[in-house]
Amino acid sequence: MSSHHIVRDDQEPALIIANGASCNPELVGQLLEWSPLVVVLDSAMVRVMEMDIKVDVLLGDFDADFDTDFYKEKQFPIEIIHTPDQEKTDLEKAFDYLIERKIPAVNVIWATGKRADHTITNLTNIVKYRNVLKIVILDDHSKIFLLPNKFEKWYTKNSIISLIPVGKVTGITTQNLFYPLQNEALTMGYRTGSSNHVAKDGMVTIQHSDGDLLLMECVD
């Protein structure tokens, strides 16, 4: 695996590597190839080093046994950022760092699949940052992002699409989904749009009037 390509900072999303379950190295490689900036949370750094990934930024609260000098030498040049604030998760701190650098979009991997509390927090943080950072979370089975009020994309027949509300979402209308919604509401904990799928090859349109709606493109 090795270093990522050099591209303009405003051309492609940054990449954050968190500390959840690992994903397929092929997916990691695809994202690295076009990421202008790679940020790694400290708890994932050992695994990242084992994959021979070149890192631009190492960020975290760094416990007493964490040897920052080792990574300065092995990953030179690297920016190391100490973020001791316990009111935010390390992933939130990484989002804040990108916002401060005026980077508009980021892909996130290794953010799901271990502890359920971490996974849920990471997914709902997409909503928290909706006005300042475009966040996409990916793993081997899902691509997850926040929908605008009107979304259109071409999909192949039977592609799995789940619509997951964060809170309550109203006025949802869809076109070209097998289970259509017509000006309906979804509410977390009561009714969601999990495991829907595309009716036929072509454009899928999803509209909603109010609330925060996550789309999950899923594969089994």
mmCIF file of N, CA, C and O in Angstrom, residues 163-170 172 184-193 212-213:
data_model
loop_
_atom_site.group_PDB
_atom_site.id
_atom_site.type_symbol
_atom_site.label_atom_id
_atom_site.label_comp_id
_atom_site.label_asym_id
_atom_site.label_seq_id
_atom_site.Cartn_x
_atom_site.Cartn_y
_atom_site.Cartn_z
ATOM 1 N N LEU A 163 -32.797 4.165 3.768
ATOM 2 C CA LEU A 163 -33.013 5.546 4.184
ATOM 3 C C LEU A 163 -33.198 5.561 5.696
ATOM 4 O O LEU A 163 -34.183 5.024 6.211
ATOM 5 N N ILE A 164 -32.256 6.158 6.388
ATOM 6 C CA ILE A 164 -32.253 6.131 7.850
ATOM 7 C C ILE A 164 -32.404 7.551 8.378
ATOM 8 O O ILE A 164 -31.514 8.391 8.202
ATOM 9 N N PRO A 165 -33.522 7.847 9.042
ATOM 10 C CA PRO A 165 -33.712 9.181 9.599
ATOM 11 C C PRO A 165 -32.927 9.350 10.896
ATOM 12 O O PRO A 165 -32.793 8.412 11.683
ATOM 13 N N VAL A 166 -32.381 10.523 11.099
ATOM 14 C CA VAL A 166 -31.793 10.875 12.395
ATOM 15 C C VAL A 166 -32.799 11.810 13.060
ATOM 16 O O VAL A 166 -32.885 12.980 12.727
ATOM 17 N N GLY A 167 -33.588 11.255 13.978
ATOM 18 C CA GLY A 167 -34.752 11.972 14.478
ATOM 19 C C GLY A 167 -35.927 11.689 13.567
ATOM 20 O O GLY A 167 -36.143 10.557 13.132
ATOM 21 N N LYS A 168 -36.694 12.723 13.232
ATOM 22 C CA LYS A 168 -37.854 12.575 12.359
ATOM 23 C C LYS A 168 -37.613 13.324 11.054
ATOM 24 O O LYS A 168 -37.117 14.459 11.062
ATOM 25 N N VAL A 169 -37.972 12.685 9.948
ATOM 26 C CA VAL A 169 -37.858 13.292 8.618
ATOM 27 C C VAL A 169 -39.229 13.239 7.959
ATOM 28 O O VAL A 169 -39.875 12.190 7.938
ATOM 29 N N THR A 170 -39.661 14.358 7.414
ATOM 30 C CA THR A 170 -41.006 14.433 6.839
ATOM 31 C C THR A 170 -40.938 14.763 5.342
ATOM 32 O O THR A 170 -39.937 15.240 4.826
ATOM 33 N N ILE A 172 -41.125 12.793 2.649
ATOM 34 C CA ILE A 172 -40.230 11.971 1.830
ATOM 35 C C ILE A 172 -40.999 11.395 0.648
ATOM 36 O O ILE A 172 -42.018 10.724 0.811
ATOM 37 N N GLU A 184 -44.208 10.908 2.783
ATOM 38 C CA GLU A 184 -44.313 10.162 4.043
ATOM 39 C C GLU A 184 -43.225 10.583 5.021
ATOM 40 O O GLU A 184 -42.290 11.320 4.667
ATOM 41 N N ALA A 185 -43.352 10.101 6.259
ATOM 42 C CA ALA A 185 -42.399 10.435 7.322
ATOM 43 C C ALA A 185 -41.700 9.168 7.810
ATOM 44 O O ALA A 185 -42.288 8.080 7.828
ATOM 45 N N LEU A 186 -40.442 9.319 8.178
ATOM 46 C CA LEU A 186 -39.687 8.265 8.839
ATOM 47 C C LEU A 186 -39.154 8.820 10.146
ATOM 48 O O LEU A 186 -38.769 9.988 10.234
ATOM 49 N N THR A 187 -39.140 7.966 11.174
ATOM 50 C CA THR A 187 -38.685 8.391 12.498
ATOM 51 C C THR A 187 -37.799 7.314 13.101
ATOM 52 O O THR A 187 -38.198 6.138 13.173
ATOM 53 N N MET A 188 -36.615 7.697 13.523
ATOM 54 C CA MET A 188 -35.698 6.754 14.153
ATOM 55 C C MET A 188 -36.370 6.077 15.344
ATOM 56 O O MET A 188 -36.994 6.725 16.181
ATOM 57 N N GLY A 189 -36.277 4.758 15.395
ATOM 58 C CA GLY A 189 -36.860 3.995 16.489
ATOM 59 C C GLY A 189 -38.292 3.569 16.263
ATOM 60 O O GLY A 189 -38.814 2.732 17.002
ATOM 61 N N TYR A 190 -38.936 4.129 15.227
ATOM 62 C CA TYR A 190 -40.327 3.804 14.958
ATOM 63 C C TYR A 190 -40.532 3.298 13.531
ATOM 64 O O TYR A 190 -41.114 2.248 13.307
ATOM 65 N N ARG A 191 -40.047 4.035 12.571
ATOM 66 C CA ARG A 191 -40.174 3.603 11.183
ATOM 67 C C ARG A 191 -38.981 4.135 10.398
ATOM 68 O O ARG A 191 -38.728 5.339 10.380
ATOM 69 N N THR A 192 -38.237 3.240 9.774
ATOM 70 C CA THR A 192 -37.122 3.642 8.926
ATOM 71 C C THR A 192 -37.303 3.032 7.540
ATOM 72 O O THR A 192 -38.205 2.227 7.320
ATOM 73 N N GLY A 193 -36.426 3.412 6.631
ATOM 74 C CA GLY A 193 -36.503 2.901 5.265
ATOM 75 C C GLY A 193 -35.382 1.925 4.978
ATOM 76 O O GLY A 193 -34.752 1.995 3.910
ATOM 77 N N ASP A 212 -33.219 15.303 8.923
ATOM 78 C CA ASP A 212 -31.907 14.804 8.507
ATOM 79 C C ASP A 212 -32.027 13.338 8.106
ATOM 80 O O ASP A 212 -32.327 12.474 8.936
ATOM 81 N N LEU A 213 -31.755 13.067 6.821
ATOM 82 C CA LEU A 213 -31.964 11.737 6.259
ATOM 83 C C LEU A 213 -30.645 11.195 5.718
ATOM 84 O O LEU A 213 -30.036 11.789 4.821
#
